[in-house]
Amino acid sequence: MRKWITMLIIITLCFTFVDNFETVAEEKSVYIVEVTTSPKKTAQYIKRHHPTMEVMETFDILLQAVAVKGTKEELEKLQQEPFIQTIHQNQQYKAVYETLPNKNALQNAYIPAHFNGTKYTGKGIKIGIIDTGIDLEHEALTDNFQGGSDVVEYNDEPAETEEGFGQTIHGTHVAGIVGANGKIKGVAPESDIYAYRALGPNGFGTSVQVIAAMEKALEDGVDILNLSLGNTINVPDFPTSKAVNKATEHGVMVVVANGNDGPNDWTIGAPATAPTAISVGAYKHPMKEVSLWNARTKEKTAIFPVEDVDFWQTETTYYISETINHTDLLLINEANKTVLEDIESAKVLPKGIIVEAALYDESFFANYDIPVAIVESADKLRQKERMFFHVKTETTKEDVAPFSSRGPVAMNWQMKPDLLAPGVQIVSTIPGGYDMLNGTSMAAPHIAGAVAILKEAQPTWTNEQIIGALKTTARKLENKRPIEQGAGLVQIEEAIQTDVIINDPLLSFGKIHRFMDERTIELEIENIGKEAETFRFHIPKKEKGVTWHLPMNFTIGPNEKKTIPIKLKMNRSQIEDGIYEGYITLQSKKALYELPYMYMLNETKQKKIDGFQIKERPSTSEEHKYEFEFYATEMLEKVDVFLFDTENYVLEEKIATFDELQIGKKEGTFQLQNDEIILTNRFVFVFAIQLQGDKIIYETIDNKG
């Protein structure tokens, strides 16, 4: 029985939803209310007829909605109005990112400028960054920072929160990857940067602020939006996803981080799940890795050089000791940390020092001319007697970063991410300086910068052509699945120079339901070159129960576009359940294109119920009555919801039943029959889900009350 988190929605890569259940008990809460009438007129109506409620924001570009603040009783009265369509809880976000213990080991650093090997700089392209703000005085950002706004404190200076007040750095780092133009350069160093501070002290903000920032960006006329944010709700029907899709309709290209919840499948979250989002996974470039090999046990322990890198990359054998009396390598860990006091008075210093990450103090070790390396855990290096360890340097292969979230997307079964970009050990700007961070938060702005480069280099191309060119020319990583990498690693120069653009080459055939099923994808191929191109497909390897129907040869003339049908026939009786993915090869005289494909049969690894939230019903008249909502990620025959006591192992009561559940958002209410129950975290909700046929599976959702 699988366990899913209720109320705690984690923003992957860079932002975290905070437990929303506690806010229920507050006197007033904030809600996003979608309406059928004009949001501004609705706001005026609410002020007149519901004067005790506060109108926080009106949205009329990306959503037709108002954000209101009120008590439960006030919201219940508002719900009776005929113009109310849907009410969403206002979620909280927090900026999160991974700093590196070996941040001084620059031999493995990736500089964003390396991503762009062209002469183009993104000059004049407007890029909006929805984040924690920006260092307004940073030497590498002042020239191309052109404006923005702060929707946390409501002013025109979207500055990062300063030290001592819940300092933030995330937005400045993202901005530098896009367009730094100082000691280091970003991907598009002459682009126009517009920063929108949607998250305040300690990186906290709300969905109201994120959507408000997006609307401000559209009002400012940005060409590209970068959203290094997301959550773990693996469905496309979510307010932020709606906002992304609407922004695309307005001609803005929206780049979204895929999330940091990998390496499992089904971990991508909204708004990267939005169909029109350019979702980005994190690429790990080849790196030099230094390890200590135990000569007796043959175990390997990774270390991270921070001082005198050359010393650590010279392969030799050392003794390791936890006392200062030996002159090879001194190991400093929690058990012997007082040895730090002996270093100053030692007559003979060790050749090198290995220190656990938690004990590393850069200012302390800077006083001594000793090579220093960090180890995450010293457990494998601690020995009862002195042991030989051999220093070994290896160069790792390129990869998809393990933390990078994977697809597919539930409900519409799309393949995500769309593209990969560098996201490991990325050096960029932070307030007052520079630092090296990890995350798909760092990968997304590489693509935002790449889009700016293409818009400058190919000013007549449409947004669809730019996205198509990036996907068509992306480089596939070997031995990596489509739902890990999408089209692959972006190659900016190849995208600019391509003569062929395949519009959406990610072939998602969806979920197979019928006994004999047939799916066709219309693949649009455009020849923007000066000569005719002849193409042919390589027939995929024959698989039992699967038949491909592909045209053998076809020609597309110069400046001509053709739609090519890709037909897939399947016999469910001959195919086992699961996700099927691979590549179809399309070849011309000039190039080879590998088109990723995916389809699935009765895949049960993804959550059938997602985004479950419970809140006390906004009413003082009925105690122990609650409202809840969730998403059904596929058609379900029947769903029974039970309340389970984990301390006494008692199934307390059935609280809801749904028959023939369709895909999408569901809402309901329940009233506990036992009025002595208080929904603390000892209780969980058990969903008994009947799939097509008689198969029943169970999903358990914690109650974080």
PDB file of C-alpha atoms in Angstrom, residues 65-326:
ATOM      1  CA  ALA A  65     -10.390  35.470 -10.899  1.00  0.00           C
ATOM      2  CA  VAL A  66     -10.104  37.469  -7.709  1.00  0.00           C
ATOM      3  CA  ALA A  67      -8.056  36.699  -4.613  1.00  0.00           C
ATOM      4  CA  VAL A  68      -9.989  37.312  -1.413  1.00  0.00           C
ATOM      5  CA  LYS A  69      -9.259  37.095   2.292  1.00  0.00           C
ATOM      6  CA  GLY A  70     -11.976  36.220   4.745  1.00  0.00           C
ATOM      7  CA  THR A  71     -13.292  33.964   7.466  1.00  0.00           C
ATOM      8  CA  LYS A  72     -14.959  30.612   6.836  1.00  0.00           C
ATOM      9  CA  GLU A  73     -18.383  32.105   7.364  1.00  0.00           C
ATOM     10  CA  GLU A  74     -17.641  34.973   4.960  1.00  0.00           C
ATOM     11  CA  LEU A  75     -16.425  32.562   2.274  1.00  0.00           C
ATOM     12  CA  GLU A  76     -19.544  30.413   2.664  1.00  0.00           C
ATOM     13  CA  LYS A  77     -21.714  33.467   1.997  1.00  0.00           C
ATOM     14  CA  LEU A  78     -19.603  34.412  -1.007  1.00  0.00           C
ATOM     15  CA  GLN A  79     -19.973  30.886  -2.397  1.00  0.00           C
ATOM     16  CA  GLN A  80     -23.701  31.458  -2.763  1.00  0.00           C
ATOM     17  CA  GLU A  81     -23.151  34.170  -5.390  1.00  0.00           C
ATOM     18  CA  PRO A  82     -24.050  33.029  -8.929  1.00  0.00           C
ATOM     19  CA  PHE A  83     -20.819  34.329 -10.489  1.00  0.00           C
ATOM     20  CA  ILE A  84     -18.588  32.015  -8.420  1.00  0.00           C
ATOM     21  CA  GLN A  85     -17.076  29.276 -10.608  1.00  0.00           C
ATOM     22  CA  THR A  86     -14.230  27.569  -8.712  1.00  0.00           C
ATOM     23  CA  ILE A  87     -12.412  28.276  -5.460  1.00  0.00           C
ATOM     24  CA  HIS A  88      -8.754  27.356  -4.961  1.00  0.00           C
ATOM     25  CA  GLN A  89      -6.865  27.425  -1.697  1.00  0.00           C
ATOM     26  CA  ASN A  90      -3.953  29.842  -1.668  1.00  0.00           C
ATOM     27  CA  GLN A  91      -0.833  27.724  -1.376  1.00  0.00           C
ATOM     28  CA  GLN A  92       2.476  28.801   0.075  1.00  0.00           C
ATOM     29  CA  TYR A  93       5.832  28.390  -1.656  1.00  0.00           C
ATOM     30  CA  LYS A  94       9.392  28.425  -0.377  1.00  0.00           C
ATOM     31  CA  ALA A  95      12.554  28.790  -2.413  1.00  0.00           C
ATOM     32  CA  VAL A  96      14.845  25.778  -1.991  1.00  0.00           C
ATOM     33  CA  TYR A  97      18.084  24.859  -3.696  1.00  0.00           C
ATOM     34  CA  GLU A  98      21.167  22.749  -3.093  1.00  0.00           C
ATOM     35  CA  THR A  99      24.426  24.391  -2.168  1.00  0.00           C
ATOM     36  CA  LEU A 100      27.564  22.318  -2.608  1.00  0.00           C
ATOM     37  CA  PRO A 101      30.093  21.354   0.074  1.00  0.00           C
ATOM     38  CA  ASN A 102      32.854  21.513  -2.546  1.00  0.00           C
ATOM     39  CA  LYS A 103      31.850  24.911  -3.865  1.00  0.00           C
ATOM     40  CA  ASN A 104      35.501  25.940  -4.259  1.00  0.00           C
ATOM     41  CA  ALA A 105      36.289  22.940  -6.451  1.00  0.00           C
ATOM     42  CA  LEU A 106      35.842  24.913  -9.637  1.00  0.00           C
ATOM     43  CA  GLN A 107      37.405  22.241 -11.825  1.00  0.00           C
ATOM     44  CA  ASN A 108      33.910  20.749 -12.063  1.00  0.00           C
ATOM     45  CA  ALA A 109      32.001  24.013 -12.277  1.00  0.00           C
ATOM     46  CA  TYR A 110      29.785  24.833 -15.218  1.00  0.00           C
ATOM     47  CA  ILE A 111      29.708  28.448 -16.412  1.00  0.00           C
ATOM     48  CA  PRO A 112      26.397  29.369 -18.132  1.00  0.00           C
ATOM     49  CA  ALA A 113      28.217  31.179 -20.963  1.00  0.00           C
ATOM     50  CA  HIS A 114      29.566  27.789 -22.104  1.00  0.00           C
ATOM     51  CA  PHE A 115      26.032  26.850 -23.151  1.00  0.00           C
ATOM     52  CA  ASN A 116      26.066  29.485 -25.895  1.00  0.00           C
ATOM     53  CA  GLY A 117      28.829  29.070 -28.456  1.00  0.00           C
ATOM     54  CA  THR A 118      27.351  31.551 -30.927  1.00  0.00           C
ATOM     55  CA  LYS A 119      27.960  35.241 -31.597  1.00  0.00           C
ATOM     56  CA  TYR A 120      24.447  36.125 -30.429  1.00  0.00           C
ATOM     57  CA  THR A 121      23.813  37.640 -27.004  1.00  0.00           C
ATOM     58  CA  GLY A 122      20.025  37.922 -26.742  1.00  0.00           C
ATOM     59  CA  LYS A 123      20.234  41.660 -27.287  1.00  0.00           C
ATOM     60  CA  GLY A 124      16.899  43.401 -26.816  1.00  0.00           C
ATOM     61  CA  ILE A 125      14.964  40.258 -25.804  1.00  0.00           C
ATOM     62  CA  LYS A 126      12.874  40.733 -22.645  1.00  0.00           C
ATOM     63  CA  ILE A 127      13.074  37.899 -20.107  1.00  0.00           C
ATOM     64  CA  GLY A 128      10.903  37.907 -16.997  1.00  0.00           C
ATOM     65  CA  ILE A 129      12.064  35.973 -13.944  1.00  0.00           C
ATOM     66  CA  ILE A 130       9.417  35.016 -11.378  1.00  0.00           C
ATOM     67  CA  ASP A 131      11.433  34.329  -8.250  1.00  0.00           C
ATOM     68  CA  THR A 132      12.765  35.747  -4.971  1.00  0.00           C
ATOM     69  CA  GLY A 133      13.943  39.020  -6.494  1.00  0.00           C
ATOM     70  CA  ILE A 134      17.360  40.153  -7.666  1.00  0.00           C
ATOM     71  CA  ASP A 135      20.467  41.889  -6.313  1.00  0.00           C
ATOM     72  CA  LEU A 136      19.809  45.328  -7.785  1.00  0.00           C
ATOM     73  CA  GLU A 137      23.433  46.410  -7.331  1.00  0.00           C
ATOM     74  CA  HIS A 138      25.275  43.317  -8.545  1.00  0.00           C
ATOM     75  CA  GLU A 139      28.086  44.259 -10.920  1.00  0.00           C
ATOM     76  CA  ALA A 140      27.132  41.513 -13.357  1.00  0.00           C
ATOM     77  CA  LEU A 141      23.416  42.385 -13.493  1.00  0.00           C
ATOM     78  CA  THR A 142      22.999  46.159 -13.246  1.00  0.00           C
ATOM     79  CA  ASP A 143      23.514  46.827 -16.964  1.00  0.00           C
ATOM     80  CA  ASN A 144      20.779  44.543 -18.225  1.00  0.00           C
ATOM     81  CA  PHE A 145      18.301  44.789 -15.358  1.00  0.00           C
ATOM     82  CA  GLN A 146      15.489  46.803 -16.916  1.00  0.00           C
ATOM     83  CA  GLY A 147      12.690  46.647 -14.367  1.00  0.00           C
ATOM     84  CA  GLY A 148      10.037  44.508 -12.792  1.00  0.00           C
ATOM     85  CA  SER A 149       8.069  44.705  -9.582  1.00  0.00           C
ATOM     86  CA  ASP A 150       7.717  43.356  -6.071  1.00  0.00           C
ATOM     87  CA  VAL A 151       4.340  41.762  -5.384  1.00  0.00           C
ATOM     88  CA  VAL A 152       5.369  40.864  -1.838  1.00  0.00           C
ATOM     89  CA  GLU A 153       5.861  44.425  -0.605  1.00  0.00           C
ATOM     90  CA  TYR A 154       4.168  46.066  -3.609  1.00  0.00           C
ATOM     91  CA  ASN A 155       6.810  48.376  -5.029  1.00  0.00           C
ATOM     92  CA  ASP A 156       8.912  48.691  -8.173  1.00  0.00           C
ATOM     93  CA  GLU A 157      12.169  47.416  -6.641  1.00  0.00           C
ATOM     94  CA  PRO A 158      12.225  43.599  -6.641  1.00  0.00           C
ATOM     95  CA  ALA A 159      15.243  43.297  -4.366  1.00  0.00           C
ATOM     96  CA  GLU A 160      16.259  40.053  -2.682  1.00  0.00           C
ATOM     97  CA  THR A 161      15.500  39.864   1.031  1.00  0.00           C
ATOM     98  CA  GLU A 162      18.593  41.065   2.886  1.00  0.00           C
ATOM     99  CA  GLU A 163      20.688  39.208   5.437  1.00  0.00           C
ATOM    100  CA  GLY A 164      19.146  39.281   8.884  1.00  0.00           C
ATOM    101  CA  PHE A 165      15.604  39.478   7.526  1.00  0.00           C
ATOM    102  CA  GLY A 166      15.295  36.000   6.010  1.00  0.00           C
ATOM    103  CA  GLN A 167      17.909  36.364   3.274  1.00  0.00           C
ATOM    104  CA  THR A 168      17.255  34.973  -0.205  1.00  0.00           C
ATOM    105  CA  ILE A 169      19.645  34.354  -3.127  1.00  0.00           C
ATOM    106  CA  HIS A 170      17.736  32.115  -5.530  1.00  0.00           C
ATOM    107  CA  GLY A 171      16.367  34.743  -7.917  1.00  0.00           C
ATOM    108  CA  THR A 172      19.752  36.400  -8.358  1.00  0.00           C
ATOM    109  CA  HIS A 173      21.345  33.057  -9.213  1.00  0.00           C
ATOM    110  CA  VAL A 174      18.653  32.312 -11.804  1.00  0.00           C
ATOM    111  CA  ALA A 175      18.981  35.835 -13.283  1.00  0.00           C
ATOM    112  CA  GLY A 176      22.737  35.412 -13.626  1.00  0.00           C
ATOM    113  CA  ILE A 177      22.358  32.160 -15.540  1.00  0.00           C
ATOM    114  CA  VAL A 178      20.080  33.940 -17.987  1.00  0.00           C
ATOM    115  CA  GLY A 179      21.965  37.179 -18.465  1.00  0.00           C
ATOM    116  CA  ALA A 180      24.927  37.931 -16.189  1.00  0.00           C
ATOM    117  CA  ASN A 181      27.366  40.300 -17.891  1.00  0.00           C
ATOM    118  CA  GLY A 182      30.308  40.817 -15.561  1.00  0.00           C
ATOM    119  CA  LYS A 183      33.070  38.597 -14.182  1.00  0.00           C
ATOM    120  CA  ILE A 184      31.014  35.707 -15.484  1.00  0.00           C
ATOM    121  CA  LYS A 185      28.478  35.811 -18.275  1.00  0.00           C
ATOM    122  CA  GLY A 186      25.100  34.207 -18.654  1.00  0.00           C
ATOM    123  CA  VAL A 187      23.656  32.461 -21.677  1.00  0.00           C
ATOM    124  CA  ALA A 188      22.216  35.715 -23.066  1.00  0.00           C
ATOM    125  CA  PRO A 189      24.397  38.467 -21.547  1.00  0.00           C
ATOM    126  CA  GLU A 190      22.770  41.350 -23.420  1.00  0.00           C
ATOM    127  CA  SER A 191      19.162  40.351 -22.848  1.00  0.00           C
ATOM    128  CA  ASP A 192      16.855  42.638 -20.889  1.00  0.00           C
ATOM    129  CA  ILE A 193      16.179  41.178 -17.445  1.00  0.00           C
ATOM    130  CA  TYR A 194      12.881  41.887 -15.706  1.00  0.00           C
ATOM    131  CA  ALA A 195      12.662  40.553 -12.156  1.00  0.00           C
ATOM    132  CA  TYR A 196       9.432  39.870 -10.275  1.00  0.00           C
ATOM    133  CA  ARG A 197       9.686  39.197  -6.571  1.00  0.00           C
ATOM    134  CA  ALA A 198       6.921  36.748  -5.736  1.00  0.00           C
ATOM    135  CA  LEU A 199       8.643  35.154  -2.727  1.00  0.00           C
ATOM    136  CA  GLY A 200       9.762  37.167   0.274  1.00  0.00           C
ATOM    137  CA  PRO A 201      11.732  36.540   3.500  1.00  0.00           C
ATOM    138  CA  ASN A 202      13.194  33.044   3.700  1.00  0.00           C
ATOM    139  CA  GLY A 203      11.863  32.429   0.204  1.00  0.00           C
ATOM    140  CA  PHE A 204       8.201  32.218   1.248  1.00  0.00           C
ATOM    141  CA  GLY A 205       5.378  33.408  -0.997  1.00  0.00           C
ATOM    142  CA  THR A 206       1.979  32.346  -2.252  1.00  0.00           C
ATOM    143  CA  SER A 207       0.302  31.196  -5.423  1.00  0.00           C
ATOM    144  CA  VAL A 208      -1.561  34.520  -5.482  1.00  0.00           C
ATOM    145  CA  GLN A 209       1.769  36.326  -5.621  1.00  0.00           C
ATOM    146  CA  VAL A 210       3.186  34.013  -8.303  1.00  0.00           C
ATOM    147  CA  ILE A 211       0.208  34.539 -10.615  1.00  0.00           C
ATOM    148  CA  ALA A 212       0.172  38.274  -9.852  1.00  0.00           C
ATOM    149  CA  ALA A 213       3.852  38.437 -10.818  1.00  0.00           C
ATOM    150  CA  MET A 214       3.150  36.618 -14.073  1.00  0.00           C
ATOM    151  CA  GLU A 215       0.436  39.120 -14.941  1.00  0.00           C
ATOM    152  CA  LYS A 216       2.778  42.034 -14.150  1.00  0.00           C
ATOM    153  CA  ALA A 217       5.336  40.486 -16.509  1.00  0.00           C
ATOM    154  CA  LEU A 218       2.818  40.269 -19.333  1.00  0.00           C
ATOM    155  CA  GLU A 219       1.833  43.887 -18.756  1.00  0.00           C
ATOM    156  CA  ASP A 220       5.532  44.782 -19.131  1.00  0.00           C
ATOM    157  CA  GLY A 221       5.650  43.007 -22.478  1.00  0.00           C
ATOM    158  CA  VAL A 222       8.179  40.288 -21.722  1.00  0.00           C
ATOM    159  CA  ASP A 223       9.013  37.816 -24.487  1.00  0.00           C
ATOM    160  CA  ILE A 224       9.998  34.937 -22.218  1.00  0.00           C
ATOM    161  CA  LEU A 225       9.061  33.912 -18.689  1.00  0.00           C
ATOM    162  CA  ASN A 226      11.256  31.736 -16.469  1.00  0.00           C
ATOM    163  CA  LEU A 227       9.522  29.885 -13.645  1.00  0.00           C
ATOM    164  CA  SER A 228      11.975  27.872 -11.606  1.00  0.00           C
ATOM    165  CA  LEU A 229       9.156  26.493  -9.489  1.00  0.00           C
ATOM    166  CA  GLY A 230       6.792  23.563  -9.307  1.00  0.00           C
ATOM    167  CA  ASN A 231       5.062  21.107  -6.992  1.00  0.00           C
ATOM    168  CA  THR A 232       4.468  17.387  -6.713  1.00  0.00           C
ATOM    169  CA  ILE A 233       0.912  17.393  -8.103  1.00  0.00           C
ATOM    170  CA  ASN A 234       1.430  15.384 -11.281  1.00  0.00           C
ATOM    171  CA  VAL A 235      -1.564  16.754 -13.191  1.00  0.00           C
ATOM    172  CA  PRO A 236      -1.922  19.583 -15.717  1.00  0.00           C
ATOM    173  CA  ASP A 237      -5.170  20.977 -14.283  1.00  0.00           C
ATOM    174  CA  PHE A 238      -3.850  23.378 -11.644  1.00  0.00           C
ATOM    175  CA  PRO A 239      -4.140  27.201 -11.334  1.00  0.00           C
ATOM    176  CA  THR A 240      -0.473  27.790 -12.136  1.00  0.00           C
ATOM    177  CA  SER A 241      -0.699  25.434 -15.106  1.00  0.00           C
ATOM    178  CA  LYS A 242      -3.731  27.335 -16.364  1.00  0.00           C
ATOM    179  CA  ALA A 243      -1.745  30.559 -16.041  1.00  0.00           C
ATOM    180  CA  VAL A 244       1.148  29.082 -18.027  1.00  0.00           C
ATOM    181  CA  ASN A 245      -1.144  27.957 -20.842  1.00  0.00           C
ATOM    182  CA  LYS A 246      -2.824  31.348 -20.968  1.00  0.00           C
ATOM    183  CA  ALA A 247       0.525  33.172 -21.056  1.00  0.00           C
ATOM    184  CA  THR A 248       1.469  31.048 -24.065  1.00  0.00           C
ATOM    185  CA  GLU A 249      -1.748  32.109 -25.794  1.00  0.00           C
ATOM    186  CA  HIS A 250      -0.589  35.707 -25.281  1.00  0.00           C
ATOM    187  CA  GLY A 251       2.614  34.970 -27.205  1.00  0.00           C
ATOM    188  CA  VAL A 252       4.941  34.578 -24.231  1.00  0.00           C
ATOM    189  CA  MET A 253       7.254  31.564 -24.141  1.00  0.00           C
ATOM    190  CA  VAL A 254       7.166  30.010 -20.674  1.00  0.00           C
ATOM    191  CA  VAL A 255      10.111  27.955 -19.419  1.00  0.00           C
ATOM    192  CA  VAL A 256       9.512  25.884 -16.266  1.00  0.00           C
ATOM    193  CA  ALA A 257      11.839  23.769 -14.146  1.00  0.00           C
ATOM    194  CA  ASN A 258      10.841  20.096 -14.184  1.00  0.00           C
ATOM    195  CA  GLY A 259      11.409  19.523 -10.454  1.00  0.00           C
ATOM    196  CA  ASN A 260      13.949  17.928  -8.120  1.00  0.00           C
ATOM    197  CA  ASP A 261      12.067  14.798  -7.052  1.00  0.00           C
ATOM    198  CA  GLY A 262      13.855  12.275  -9.273  1.00  0.00           C
ATOM    199  CA  PRO A 263      14.948   9.677 -10.092  1.00  0.00           C
ATOM    200  CA  ASN A 264      11.524   7.978  -9.897  1.00  0.00           C
ATOM    201  CA  ASP A 265       8.946   8.199 -12.689  1.00  0.00           C
ATOM    202  CA  TRP A 266       5.774  10.288 -12.305  1.00  0.00           C
ATOM    203  CA  THR A 267       7.590  12.911 -10.219  1.00  0.00           C
ATOM    204  CA  ILE A 268       7.116  15.980 -12.428  1.00  0.00           C
ATOM    205  CA  GLY A 269       4.762  18.539 -10.868  1.00  0.00           C
ATOM    206  CA  ALA A 270       2.716  21.568 -11.887  1.00  0.00           C
ATOM    207  CA  PRO A 271       3.220  23.969 -13.586  1.00  0.00           C
ATOM    208  CA  ALA A 272       5.803  21.995 -15.603  1.00  0.00           C
ATOM    209  CA  THR A 273       2.893  19.643 -16.321  1.00  0.00           C
ATOM    210  CA  ALA A 274       1.165  22.362 -18.357  1.00  0.00           C
ATOM    211  CA  PRO A 275       0.915  21.222 -22.000  1.00  0.00           C
ATOM    212  CA  THR A 276       2.397  24.466 -23.335  1.00  0.00           C
ATOM    213  CA  ALA A 277       5.203  24.776 -20.782  1.00  0.00           C
ATOM    214  CA  ILE A 278       8.765  24.220 -21.994  1.00  0.00           C
ATOM    215  CA  SER A 279       9.665  21.933 -19.114  1.00  0.00           C
ATOM    216  CA  VAL A 280      13.368  21.457 -18.425  1.00  0.00           C
ATOM    217  CA  GLY A 281      15.272  18.621 -16.783  1.00  0.00           C
ATOM    218  CA  ALA A 282      18.800  18.859 -15.360  1.00  0.00           C
ATOM    219  CA  TYR A 283      21.829  17.615 -17.310  1.00  0.00           C
ATOM    220  CA  LYS A 284      24.960  16.549 -15.441  1.00  0.00           C
ATOM    221  CA  HIS A 285      28.089  17.324 -17.451  1.00  0.00           C
ATOM    222  CA  PRO A 286      31.174  15.039 -17.326  1.00  0.00           C
ATOM    223  CA  MET A 287      33.134  15.669 -14.128  1.00  0.00           C
ATOM    224  CA  LYS A 288      36.372  14.717 -12.494  1.00  0.00           C
ATOM    225  CA  GLU A 289      35.610  12.783  -9.344  1.00  0.00           C
ATOM    226  CA  VAL A 290      38.194  12.076  -6.648  1.00  0.00           C
ATOM    227  CA  SER A 291      37.794   9.036  -4.425  1.00  0.00           C
ATOM    228  CA  LEU A 292      39.683   7.212  -1.708  1.00  0.00           C
ATOM    229  CA  TRP A 293      39.931   3.464  -2.250  1.00  0.00           C
ATOM    230  CA  ASN A 294      40.346   1.183   0.734  1.00  0.00           C
ATOM    231  CA  ALA A 295      43.196  -1.140  -0.204  1.00  0.00           C
ATOM    232  CA  ARG A 296      41.755  -4.002   1.823  1.00  0.00           C
ATOM    233  CA  THR A 297      37.970  -3.733   1.422  1.00  0.00           C
ATOM    234  CA  LYS A 298      38.037  -2.181  -2.093  1.00  0.00           C
ATOM    235  CA  GLU A 299      35.371   0.301  -0.978  1.00  0.00           C
ATOM    236  CA  LYS A 300      35.253   3.728  -2.606  1.00  0.00           C
ATOM    237  CA  THR A 301      34.538   6.991  -0.765  1.00  0.00           C
ATOM    238  CA  ALA A 302      34.048  10.174  -2.759  1.00  0.00           C
ATOM    239  CA  ILE A 303      35.882  13.281  -1.554  1.00  0.00           C
ATOM    240  CA  PHE A 304      35.576  16.876  -2.730  1.00  0.00           C
ATOM    241  CA  PRO A 305      38.795  18.918  -2.944  1.00  0.00           C
ATOM    242  CA  VAL A 306      38.430  22.518  -1.789  1.00  0.00           C
ATOM    243  CA  GLU A 307      42.072  23.498  -1.303  1.00  0.00           C
ATOM    244  CA  ASP A 308      45.009  22.552  -3.586  1.00  0.00           C
ATOM    245  CA  VAL A 309      43.062  20.548  -6.160  1.00  0.00           C
ATOM    246  CA  ASP A 310      46.238  19.333  -7.908  1.00  0.00           C
ATOM    247  CA  PHE A 311      47.336  17.551  -4.721  1.00  0.00           C
ATOM    248  CA  TRP A 312      44.149  15.509  -4.622  1.00  0.00           C
ATOM    249  CA  GLN A 313      44.251  14.634  -8.305  1.00  0.00           C
ATOM    250  CA  THR A 314      47.684  13.049  -8.023  1.00  0.00           C
ATOM    251  CA  GLU A 315      47.118   9.330  -7.665  1.00  0.00           C
ATOM    252  CA  THR A 316      49.101   7.901  -4.769  1.00  0.00           C
ATOM    253  CA  THR A 317      48.637   5.953  -1.523  1.00  0.00           C
ATOM    254  CA  TYR A 318      48.318   7.476   1.954  1.00  0.00           C
ATOM    255  CA  TYR A 319      47.783   6.464   5.532  1.00  0.00           C
ATOM    256  CA  ILE A 320      44.687   8.029   7.117  1.00  0.00           C
ATOM    257  CA  SER A 321      44.655   8.791  10.822  1.00  0.00           C
ATOM    258  CA  GLU A 322      42.409  10.597  13.290  1.00  0.00           C
ATOM    259  CA  THR A 323      45.324  11.957  15.311  1.00  0.00           C
ATOM    260  CA  ILE A 324      47.706  14.780  14.547  1.00  0.00           C
ATOM    261  CA  ASN A 325      50.807  12.639  15.150  1.00  0.00           C
ATOM    262  CA  HIS A 326      50.796  11.138  11.681  1.00  0.00           C
TER     263      HIS A 326
END
